[in-house]
Coordinates of C-alpha atoms and ligand atoms in Angstrom, one line a residue:
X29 CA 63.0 -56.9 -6.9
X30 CA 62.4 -56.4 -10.7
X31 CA 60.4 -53.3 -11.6
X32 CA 57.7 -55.1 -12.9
X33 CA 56.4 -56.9 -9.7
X34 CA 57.2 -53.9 -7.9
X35 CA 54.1 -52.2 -10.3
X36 CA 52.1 -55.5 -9.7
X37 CA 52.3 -54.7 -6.3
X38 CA 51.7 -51.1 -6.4
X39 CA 48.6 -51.7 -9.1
X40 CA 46.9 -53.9 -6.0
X41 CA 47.8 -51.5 -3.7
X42 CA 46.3 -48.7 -6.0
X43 CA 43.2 -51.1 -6.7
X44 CA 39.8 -49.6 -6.4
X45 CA 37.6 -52.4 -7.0
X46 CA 33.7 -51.9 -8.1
X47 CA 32.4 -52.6 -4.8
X48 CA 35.0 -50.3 -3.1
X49 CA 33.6 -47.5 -5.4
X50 CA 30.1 -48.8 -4.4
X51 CA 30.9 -48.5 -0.6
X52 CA 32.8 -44.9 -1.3
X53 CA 29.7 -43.5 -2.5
X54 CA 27.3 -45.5 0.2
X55 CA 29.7 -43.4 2.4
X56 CA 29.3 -40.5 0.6
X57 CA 25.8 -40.1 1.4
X58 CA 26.0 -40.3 5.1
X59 CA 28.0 -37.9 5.1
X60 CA 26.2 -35.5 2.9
X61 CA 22.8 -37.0 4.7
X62 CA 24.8 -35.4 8.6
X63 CA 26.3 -32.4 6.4
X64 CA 22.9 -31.1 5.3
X65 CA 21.6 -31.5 8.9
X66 CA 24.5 -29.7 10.8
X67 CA 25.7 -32.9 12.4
X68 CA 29.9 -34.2 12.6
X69 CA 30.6 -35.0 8.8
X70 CA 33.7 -34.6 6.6
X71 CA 31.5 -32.7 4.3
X72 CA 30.6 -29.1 4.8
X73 CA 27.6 -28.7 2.6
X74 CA 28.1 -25.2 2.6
X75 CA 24.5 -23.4 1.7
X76 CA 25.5 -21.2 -1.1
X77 CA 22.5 -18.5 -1.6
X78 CA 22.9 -19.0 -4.8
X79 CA 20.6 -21.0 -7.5
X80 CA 20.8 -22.4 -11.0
X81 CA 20.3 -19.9 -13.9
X82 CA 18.1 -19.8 -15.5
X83 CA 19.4 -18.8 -18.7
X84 CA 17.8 -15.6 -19.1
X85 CA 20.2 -13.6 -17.2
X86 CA 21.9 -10.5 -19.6
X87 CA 24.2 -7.9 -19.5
X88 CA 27.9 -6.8 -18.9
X89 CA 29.5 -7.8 -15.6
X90 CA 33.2 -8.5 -14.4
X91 CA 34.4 -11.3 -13.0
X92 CA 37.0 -12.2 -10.8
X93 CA 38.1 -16.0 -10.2
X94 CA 40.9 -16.6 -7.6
X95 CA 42.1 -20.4 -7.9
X96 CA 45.3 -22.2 -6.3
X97 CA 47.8 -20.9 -9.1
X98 CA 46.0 -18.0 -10.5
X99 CA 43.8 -14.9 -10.5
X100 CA 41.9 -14.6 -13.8
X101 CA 40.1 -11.5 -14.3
X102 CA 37.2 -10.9 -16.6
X103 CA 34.8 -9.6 -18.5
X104 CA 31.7 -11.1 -19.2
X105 CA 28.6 -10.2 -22.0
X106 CA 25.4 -12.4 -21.2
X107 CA 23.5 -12.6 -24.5
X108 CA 20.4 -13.9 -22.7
X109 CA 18.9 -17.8 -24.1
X110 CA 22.3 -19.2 -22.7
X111 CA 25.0 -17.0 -24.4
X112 CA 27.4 -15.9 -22.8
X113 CA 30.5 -14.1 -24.6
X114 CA 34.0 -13.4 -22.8
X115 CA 34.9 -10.0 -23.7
X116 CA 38.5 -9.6 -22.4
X117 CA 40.6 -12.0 -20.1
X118 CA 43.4 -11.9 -18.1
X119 CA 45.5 -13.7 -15.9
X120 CA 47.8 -13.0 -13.1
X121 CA 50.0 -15.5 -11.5
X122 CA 49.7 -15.2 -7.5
X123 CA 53.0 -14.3 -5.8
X124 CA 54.3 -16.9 -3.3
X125 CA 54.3 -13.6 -1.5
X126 CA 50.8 -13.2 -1.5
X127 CA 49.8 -16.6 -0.7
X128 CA 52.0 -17.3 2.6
X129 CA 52.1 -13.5 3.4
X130 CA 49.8 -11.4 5.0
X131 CA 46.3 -11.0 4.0
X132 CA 46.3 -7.6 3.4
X133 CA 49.4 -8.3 0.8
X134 CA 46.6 -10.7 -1.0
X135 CA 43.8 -8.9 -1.4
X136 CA 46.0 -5.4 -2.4
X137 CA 47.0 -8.1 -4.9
X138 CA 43.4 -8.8 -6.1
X139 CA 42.4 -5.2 -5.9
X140 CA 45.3 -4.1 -7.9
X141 CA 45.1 -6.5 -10.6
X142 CA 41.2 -5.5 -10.8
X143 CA 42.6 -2.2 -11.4
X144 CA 45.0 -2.7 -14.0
X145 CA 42.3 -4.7 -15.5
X146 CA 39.2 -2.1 -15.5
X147 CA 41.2 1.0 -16.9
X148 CA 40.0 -0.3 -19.8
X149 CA 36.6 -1.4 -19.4
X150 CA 34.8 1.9 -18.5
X151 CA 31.6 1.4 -17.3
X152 CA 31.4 -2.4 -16.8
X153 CA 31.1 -2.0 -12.3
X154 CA 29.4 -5.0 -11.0
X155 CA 31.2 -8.4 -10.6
X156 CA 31.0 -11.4 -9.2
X157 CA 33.6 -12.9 -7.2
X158 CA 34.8 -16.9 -7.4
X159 CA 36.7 -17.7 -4.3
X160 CA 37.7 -21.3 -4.4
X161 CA 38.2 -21.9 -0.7
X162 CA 35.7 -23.0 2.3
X163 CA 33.5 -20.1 3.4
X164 CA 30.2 -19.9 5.5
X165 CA 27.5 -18.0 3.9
X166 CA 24.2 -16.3 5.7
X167 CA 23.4 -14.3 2.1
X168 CA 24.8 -14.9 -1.8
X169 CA 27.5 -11.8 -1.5
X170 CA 29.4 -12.5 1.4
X171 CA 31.4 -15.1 2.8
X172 CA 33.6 -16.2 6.1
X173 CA 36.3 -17.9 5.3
X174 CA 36.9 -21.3 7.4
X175 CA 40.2 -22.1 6.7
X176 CA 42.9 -22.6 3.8
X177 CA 43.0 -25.3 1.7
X178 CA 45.7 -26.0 -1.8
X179 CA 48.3 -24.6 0.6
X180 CA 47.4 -21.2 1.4
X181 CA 48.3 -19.6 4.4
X182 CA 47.5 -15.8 4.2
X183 CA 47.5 -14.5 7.9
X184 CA 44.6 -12.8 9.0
X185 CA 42.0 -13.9 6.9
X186 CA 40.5 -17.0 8.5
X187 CA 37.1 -16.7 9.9
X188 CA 36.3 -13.2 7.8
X189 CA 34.1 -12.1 5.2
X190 CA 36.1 -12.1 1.9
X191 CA 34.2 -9.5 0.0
X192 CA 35.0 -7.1 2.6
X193 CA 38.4 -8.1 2.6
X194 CA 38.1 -7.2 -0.8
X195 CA 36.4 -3.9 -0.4
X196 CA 39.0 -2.4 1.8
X197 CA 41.8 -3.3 -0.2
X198 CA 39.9 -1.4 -2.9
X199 CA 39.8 1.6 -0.8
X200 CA 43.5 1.2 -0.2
X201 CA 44.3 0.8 -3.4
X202 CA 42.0 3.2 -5.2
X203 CA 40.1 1.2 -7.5
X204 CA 36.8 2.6 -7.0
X205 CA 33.5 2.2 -7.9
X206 CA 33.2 -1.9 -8.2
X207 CA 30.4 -3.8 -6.5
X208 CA 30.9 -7.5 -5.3
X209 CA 27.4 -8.9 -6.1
X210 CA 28.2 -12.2 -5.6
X211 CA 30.6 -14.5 -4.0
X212 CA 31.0 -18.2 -4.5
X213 CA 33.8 -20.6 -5.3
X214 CA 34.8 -22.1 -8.5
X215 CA 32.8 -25.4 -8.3
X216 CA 29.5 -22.9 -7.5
X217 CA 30.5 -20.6 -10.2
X218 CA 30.8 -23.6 -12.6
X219 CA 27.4 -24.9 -11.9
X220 CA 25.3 -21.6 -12.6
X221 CA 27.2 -21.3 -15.8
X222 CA 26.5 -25.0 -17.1
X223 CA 22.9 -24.3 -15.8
X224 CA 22.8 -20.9 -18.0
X225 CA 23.2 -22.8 -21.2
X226 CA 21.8 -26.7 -20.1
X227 CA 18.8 -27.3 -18.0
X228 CA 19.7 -30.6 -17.3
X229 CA 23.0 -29.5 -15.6
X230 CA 22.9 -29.9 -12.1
X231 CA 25.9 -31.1 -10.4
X232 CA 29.7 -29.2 -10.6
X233 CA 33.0 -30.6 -10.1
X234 CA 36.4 -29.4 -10.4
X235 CA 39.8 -31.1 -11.1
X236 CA 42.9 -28.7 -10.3
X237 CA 45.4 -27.9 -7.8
X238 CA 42.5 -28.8 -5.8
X239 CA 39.2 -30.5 -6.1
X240 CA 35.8 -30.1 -5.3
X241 CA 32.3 -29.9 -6.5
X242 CA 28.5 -28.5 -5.7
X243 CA 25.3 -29.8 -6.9
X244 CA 21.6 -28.3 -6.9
X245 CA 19.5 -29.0 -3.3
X246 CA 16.3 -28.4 -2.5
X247 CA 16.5 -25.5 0.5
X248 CA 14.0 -28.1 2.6
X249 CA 16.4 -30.6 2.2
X250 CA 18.9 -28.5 4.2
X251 CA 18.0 -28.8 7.7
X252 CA 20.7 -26.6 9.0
X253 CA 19.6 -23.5 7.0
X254 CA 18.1 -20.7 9.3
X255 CA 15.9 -19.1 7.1
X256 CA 12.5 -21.2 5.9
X257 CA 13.2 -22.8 2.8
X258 CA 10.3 -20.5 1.2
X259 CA 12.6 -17.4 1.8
X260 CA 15.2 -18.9 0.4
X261 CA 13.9 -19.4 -3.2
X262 CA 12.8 -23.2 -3.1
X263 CA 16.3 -24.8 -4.5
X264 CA 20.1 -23.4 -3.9
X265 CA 23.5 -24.8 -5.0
X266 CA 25.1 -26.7 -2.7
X267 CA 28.4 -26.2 -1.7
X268 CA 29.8 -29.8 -0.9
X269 CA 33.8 -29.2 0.0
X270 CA 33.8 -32.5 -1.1
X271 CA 38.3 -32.2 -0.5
X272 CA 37.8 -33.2 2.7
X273 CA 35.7 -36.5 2.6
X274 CA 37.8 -38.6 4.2
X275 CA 35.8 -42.5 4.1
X276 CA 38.5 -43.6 2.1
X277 CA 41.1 -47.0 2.0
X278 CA 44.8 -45.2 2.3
X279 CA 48.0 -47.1 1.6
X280 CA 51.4 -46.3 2.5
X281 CA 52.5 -43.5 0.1
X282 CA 48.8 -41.5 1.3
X283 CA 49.8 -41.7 4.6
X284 CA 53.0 -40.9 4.6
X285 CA 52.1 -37.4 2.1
X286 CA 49.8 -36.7 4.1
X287 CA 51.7 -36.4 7.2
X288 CA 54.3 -34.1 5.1
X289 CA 51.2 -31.3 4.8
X290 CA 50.6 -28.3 6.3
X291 CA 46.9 -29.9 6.9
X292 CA 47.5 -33.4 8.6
X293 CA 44.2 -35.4 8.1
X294 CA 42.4 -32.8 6.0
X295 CA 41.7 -32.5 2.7
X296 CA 42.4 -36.5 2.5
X297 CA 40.1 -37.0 -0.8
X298 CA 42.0 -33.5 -2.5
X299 CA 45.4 -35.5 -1.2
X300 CA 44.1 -38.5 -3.2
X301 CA 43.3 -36.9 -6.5
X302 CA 44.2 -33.4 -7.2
X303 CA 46.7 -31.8 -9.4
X304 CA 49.1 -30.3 -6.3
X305 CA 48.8 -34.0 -4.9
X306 CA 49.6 -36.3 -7.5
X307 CA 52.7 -35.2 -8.6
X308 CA 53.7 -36.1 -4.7
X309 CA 52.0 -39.7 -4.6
X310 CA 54.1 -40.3 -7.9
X311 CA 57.5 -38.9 -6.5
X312 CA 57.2 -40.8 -3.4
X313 CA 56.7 -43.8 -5.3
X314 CA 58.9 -43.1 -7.4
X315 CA 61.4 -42.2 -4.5
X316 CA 60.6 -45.6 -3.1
X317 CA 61.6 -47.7 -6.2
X318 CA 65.1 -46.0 -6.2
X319 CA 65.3 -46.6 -2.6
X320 CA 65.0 -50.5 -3.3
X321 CA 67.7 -49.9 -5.9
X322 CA 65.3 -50.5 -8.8
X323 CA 65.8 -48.1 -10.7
X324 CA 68.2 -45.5 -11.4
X325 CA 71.3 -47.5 -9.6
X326 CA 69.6 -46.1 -6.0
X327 CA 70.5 -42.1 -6.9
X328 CA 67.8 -40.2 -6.3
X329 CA 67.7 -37.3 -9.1
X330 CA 68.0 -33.8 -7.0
X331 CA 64.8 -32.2 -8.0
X332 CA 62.6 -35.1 -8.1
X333 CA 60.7 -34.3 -4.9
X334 CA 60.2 -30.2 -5.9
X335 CA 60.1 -29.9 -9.7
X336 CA 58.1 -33.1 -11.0
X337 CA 54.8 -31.5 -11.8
X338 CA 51.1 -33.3 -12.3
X339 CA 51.9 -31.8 -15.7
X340 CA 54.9 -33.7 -16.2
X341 CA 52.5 -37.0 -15.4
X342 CA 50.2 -36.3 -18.1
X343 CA 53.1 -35.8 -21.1
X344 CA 55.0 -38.9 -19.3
X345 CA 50.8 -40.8 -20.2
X346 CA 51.5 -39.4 -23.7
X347 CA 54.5 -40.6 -24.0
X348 CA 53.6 -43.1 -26.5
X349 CA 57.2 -42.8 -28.6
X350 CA 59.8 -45.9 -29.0
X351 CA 62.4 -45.3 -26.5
X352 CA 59.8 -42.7 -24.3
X353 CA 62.2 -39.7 -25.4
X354 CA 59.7 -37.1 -23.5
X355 CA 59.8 -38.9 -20.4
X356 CA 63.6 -38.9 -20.7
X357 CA 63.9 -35.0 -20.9
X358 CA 61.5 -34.9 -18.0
X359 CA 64.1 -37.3 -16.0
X360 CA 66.8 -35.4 -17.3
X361 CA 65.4 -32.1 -16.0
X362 CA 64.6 -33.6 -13.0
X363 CA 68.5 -34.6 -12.9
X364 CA 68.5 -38.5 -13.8
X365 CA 70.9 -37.9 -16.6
X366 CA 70.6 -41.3 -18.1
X367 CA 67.6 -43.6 -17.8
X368 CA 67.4 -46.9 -19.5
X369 CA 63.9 -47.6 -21.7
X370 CA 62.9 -50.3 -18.9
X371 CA 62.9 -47.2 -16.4
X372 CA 61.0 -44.4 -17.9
X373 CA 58.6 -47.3 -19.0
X374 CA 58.5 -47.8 -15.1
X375 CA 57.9 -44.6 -14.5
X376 CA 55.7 -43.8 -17.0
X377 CA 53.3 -46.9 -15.3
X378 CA 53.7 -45.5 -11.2
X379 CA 51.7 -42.0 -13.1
X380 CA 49.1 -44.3 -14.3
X381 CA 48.4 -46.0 -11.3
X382 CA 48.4 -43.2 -9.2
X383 CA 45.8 -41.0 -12.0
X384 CA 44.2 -44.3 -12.6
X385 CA 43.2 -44.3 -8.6
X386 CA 42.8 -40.8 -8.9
X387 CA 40.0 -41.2 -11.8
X388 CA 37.8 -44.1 -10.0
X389 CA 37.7 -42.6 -7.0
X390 CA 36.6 -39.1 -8.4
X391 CA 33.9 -41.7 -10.3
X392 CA 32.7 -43.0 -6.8
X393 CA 32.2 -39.6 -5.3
X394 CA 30.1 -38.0 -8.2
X395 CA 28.1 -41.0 -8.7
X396 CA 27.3 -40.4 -5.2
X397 CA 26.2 -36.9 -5.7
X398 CA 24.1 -37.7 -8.6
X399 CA 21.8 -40.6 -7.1
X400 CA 21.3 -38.3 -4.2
X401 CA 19.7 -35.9 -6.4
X402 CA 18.1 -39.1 -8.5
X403 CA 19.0 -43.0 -6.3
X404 CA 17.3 -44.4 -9.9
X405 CA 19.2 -42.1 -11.9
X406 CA 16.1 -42.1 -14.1
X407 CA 16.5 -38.6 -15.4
X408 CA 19.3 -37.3 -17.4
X409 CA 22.1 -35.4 -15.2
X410 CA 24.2 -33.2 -16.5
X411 CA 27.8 -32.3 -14.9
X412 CA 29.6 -29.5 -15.4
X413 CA 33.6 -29.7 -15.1
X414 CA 36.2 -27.5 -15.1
X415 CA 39.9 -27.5 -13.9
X416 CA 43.0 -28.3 -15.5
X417 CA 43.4 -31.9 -14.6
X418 CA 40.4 -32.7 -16.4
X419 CA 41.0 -30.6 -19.1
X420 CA 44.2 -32.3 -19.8
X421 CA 45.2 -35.6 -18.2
X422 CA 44.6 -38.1 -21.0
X423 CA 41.8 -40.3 -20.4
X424 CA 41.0 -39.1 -16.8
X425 CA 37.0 -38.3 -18.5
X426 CA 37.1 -41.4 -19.9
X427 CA 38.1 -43.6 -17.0
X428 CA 35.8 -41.9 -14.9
X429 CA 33.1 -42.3 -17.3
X430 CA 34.4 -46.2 -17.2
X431 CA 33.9 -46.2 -13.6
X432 CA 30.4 -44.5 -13.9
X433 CA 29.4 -47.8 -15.7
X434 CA 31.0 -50.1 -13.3
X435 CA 29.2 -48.6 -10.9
X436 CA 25.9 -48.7 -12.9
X437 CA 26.2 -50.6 -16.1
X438 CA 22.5 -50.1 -17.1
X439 CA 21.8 -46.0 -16.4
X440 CA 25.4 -44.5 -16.4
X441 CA 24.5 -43.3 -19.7
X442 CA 22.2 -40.6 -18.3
X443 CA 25.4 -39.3 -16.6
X444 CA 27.1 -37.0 -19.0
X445 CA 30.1 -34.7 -18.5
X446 CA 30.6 -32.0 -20.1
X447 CA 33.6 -29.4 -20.3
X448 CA 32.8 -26.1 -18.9
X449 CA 35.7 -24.4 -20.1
X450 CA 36.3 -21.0 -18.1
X451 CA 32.8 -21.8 -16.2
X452 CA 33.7 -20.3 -12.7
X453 CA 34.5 -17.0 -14.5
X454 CA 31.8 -17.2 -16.9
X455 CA 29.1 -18.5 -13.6
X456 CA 30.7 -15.6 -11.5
X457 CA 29.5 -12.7 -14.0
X458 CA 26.2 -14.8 -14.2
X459 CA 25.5 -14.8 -10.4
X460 CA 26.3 -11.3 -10.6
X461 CA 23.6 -10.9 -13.0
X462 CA 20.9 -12.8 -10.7
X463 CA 21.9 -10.8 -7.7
X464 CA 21.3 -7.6 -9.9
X465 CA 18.1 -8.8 -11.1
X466 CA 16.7 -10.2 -7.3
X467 CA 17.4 -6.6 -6.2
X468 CA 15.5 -4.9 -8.9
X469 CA 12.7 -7.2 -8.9
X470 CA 12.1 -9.4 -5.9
X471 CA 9.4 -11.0 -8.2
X472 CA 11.8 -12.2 -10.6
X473 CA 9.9 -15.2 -12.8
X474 CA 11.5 -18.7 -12.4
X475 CA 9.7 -20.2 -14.4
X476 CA 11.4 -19.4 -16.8
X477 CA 13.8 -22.0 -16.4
X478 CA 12.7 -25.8 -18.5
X479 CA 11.9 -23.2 -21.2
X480 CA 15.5 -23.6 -23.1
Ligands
ADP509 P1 43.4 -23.6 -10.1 O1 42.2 -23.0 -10.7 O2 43.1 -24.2 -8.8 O3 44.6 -22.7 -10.2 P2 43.8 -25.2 -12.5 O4 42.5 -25.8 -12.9 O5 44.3 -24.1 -13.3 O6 43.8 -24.9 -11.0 O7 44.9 -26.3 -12.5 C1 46.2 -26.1 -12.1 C2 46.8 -27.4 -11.7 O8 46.7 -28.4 -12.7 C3 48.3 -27.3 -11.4 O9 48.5 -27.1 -10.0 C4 48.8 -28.7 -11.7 O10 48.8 -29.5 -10.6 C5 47.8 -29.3 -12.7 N1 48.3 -29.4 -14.1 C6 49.1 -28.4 -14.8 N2 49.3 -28.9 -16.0 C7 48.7 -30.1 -16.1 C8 48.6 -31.0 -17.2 N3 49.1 -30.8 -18.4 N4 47.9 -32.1 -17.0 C9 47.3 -32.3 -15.8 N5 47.4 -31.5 -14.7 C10 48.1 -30.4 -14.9
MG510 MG1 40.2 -23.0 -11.2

């Protein structure tokens, strides 16, 4: 077989056709619809505690945002009218050790990085903490975890509270003095900071090593809450886990990733479009070409399968030069010492088929959050995003924005995405800043929010 009818193949294998995005969202909703009720469903809909800001939120607060790759500690100075300044940042790689160890090795991790960290910002003590993995919440500063996701395997941590977690490995580790107002995970975080500077924002999503997103619920529209919807402030952000929906066509190279995870039938959307997953759908493709004797005479390069990154996809897109000379060091690193034009081209077309799915279908399942909120879409929407994959694959925002019209040619244009750059930091220190202010005034006005 040439290479170019083995992409034809693997472009209708890839395909995602207008009504299959229709029928993904369609899907979508019953799931969210059994979610929200407490029934079977793919989706969590994790009840977050935790509303849109309403812009008027000030002060200094820290920040702490633990992601797949990284821990990013901050802090935060909220100007009030939707200004919000980062004061200091910094970022600390997670140890492999940390993430496969124990949990106690993770959170003295955390806690000591917080410490480093605060030596130098005095009297800065209240923080907010993103946690971007599935936990059940009964109140806006705690958290049970429910399992792992991106990876993770930390011993000892499943099914309990994080911010205590936290809290004892500050007491181990000396770092005194720091209150965990609030707890929430990226795609949470993300949202109340798009909220503190756009009223119209209503709907998170993140692209990274993992994916999710969250969007803003009426609390009577959750029927599995256990507190009346009165007590629990009229709307709260929803928490979909939206990883996991799993109402989705697979092919050969899905199925045969996902029975190489540690998580077997989880996680099958995250598997299908997020930055620690694409990088294997590619390589196994890849793999498979070689296999036919394709490409590269049938050798396989040696680090293929553990060094190609999702990063490596997105400069192979780029890759625009005669003769694809950055693909070619990326082959070369890999081990392919000599690749012929025809091949990097090749290759260069398996990444785009594989992001290309990986945008539409990320298009199907946020159209679907956004005409649950509004089925005319006759109000503008808009959605905050954050994460590196959609931040820096080229043209994932505008393919998905191409699928958004697909999907609905006449009113996709009240969809609009925007960048929130550092918003689950940034949203952290602001949900920190609403759980200060509920506690010193349980009166606290809301209607102050439209007023931006
Ligand atoms: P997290 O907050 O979960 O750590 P990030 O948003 O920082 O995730 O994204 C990190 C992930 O992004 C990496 O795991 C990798 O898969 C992917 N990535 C890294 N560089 C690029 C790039 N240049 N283009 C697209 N994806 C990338
Ligand atoms: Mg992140």
């Amino acid at each position: 077989m040439q290479a170019g009818e083995f992409i034809e193949g693997l472009r209708r294998d890839f395909l995602l056709t207008t009504d299959d995005l229709k029928k993904i969202a369609e899907d979508f909703h019953g799931e969210m619809r059994r979610g929200l009720a407490g029934g079977r469903s793919s989706l969590k809909m994790l009840p977050s505690h935790i509303d849109c800001a309403t812009g008027g939120e000030s002060g200094d607060f820290l920040a702490i945002d633990l992601g797949g790759t990284n821990l990013r500690v901050l802090q935060v100075n909220l100007c009030g009218r939707g200004k919000a300044r980062i004061e200091r940042v910094r970022k600390f790689r997670i140890p492999e050790s940390a993430t496969h160890g124990r949990g106690e090795d993770l959170f003295d991790f955390i806690a000591k990085s917080i410490g480093v960290f605060t030596k130098k910002t005095g009297a800065v003590r209240r923080m907010g903490f993103t946690f971007s993995f599935p936990f059940e919440q009964d109140g806006a500063a705690s958290g049970r975890l429910i399992g792992w996701t991106k990876g993770f395997s930390a011993t000892g941590v499943v099914g309990r509270d994080v911010a205590a977690l936290l809290r004892d490995a500050f007491h181990r580790n000396s770092v005194d003095k720091i209150e965990i107002a609030a707890l929430m995970n990226d795609a949470v975080g993300t949202l109340v900071a798009g909220s503190y500077t756009d009223r119209r924002c209503d709907i998170a999503a993140i692209f990274g090593t993992g994916t999710n997103a969250c969007y803003r619920e009426r609390a009577a529209g959750i029927g599995k809450l256990k507190k009346s919807p009165a007590d629990e402030g009229g709307h709260m952000i929803v928490n979909i886990e939206w990883g996991n929906f799993d109402r989705l066509p697979l092919n050969r190279y899905d199925l045969a990733l996902d029975a190489e995870t540690i998580n077997p039938k989880c996680q099958i959307f995250e598997k299908m479009i997020s930055g620690m997953y694409l990088k294997k759908i590619a390589a196994k493709i890849i793999e498979d070409m070689i296999l036919q004797k394709i490409i590269f005479g049938g050798r396989i390069p040696a680090r293929l399968a553990d060094d190609f990154g999702t990063g490596d996809m997105s400069a192979i897109e780029l890759d625009r030069a005669k003769g694809l000379p950055k693909t070619r060091s990326i082959l070369r690193r890999l081990g392919a010492a000599n690749s012929s034009t025809d091949e990097r081209k090749a290759i260069r077309d398996v990444c785009n088929v594989v992001s290309g799915r990986a945008a539409r279908a990320s298009a199907a399942a946020l159209f679907a959050v956004v005409t649950w909120i509004d089925p005319g879409l006759a109000d503008r929407h808009t959605l905050a995003m954050d994460g590196t994959l959609f931040e820096k694959y080229p043209k994932f925002k505008g393919r998905v924005s191409a699928a958004l019209k697909d999907l609905d040619p006449n009113k996709s244009s009240n969809i609009r995405m925007i960048h929130a750059k550092d918003g689950s930091g940034i949203g952290a220190a602001i949900a920190a800043a609403v759980a200060a202010k509920k506690s010193s005034n349980l009166f606290c006005d809301m209607s102050i929010r439209g007023t931006r």
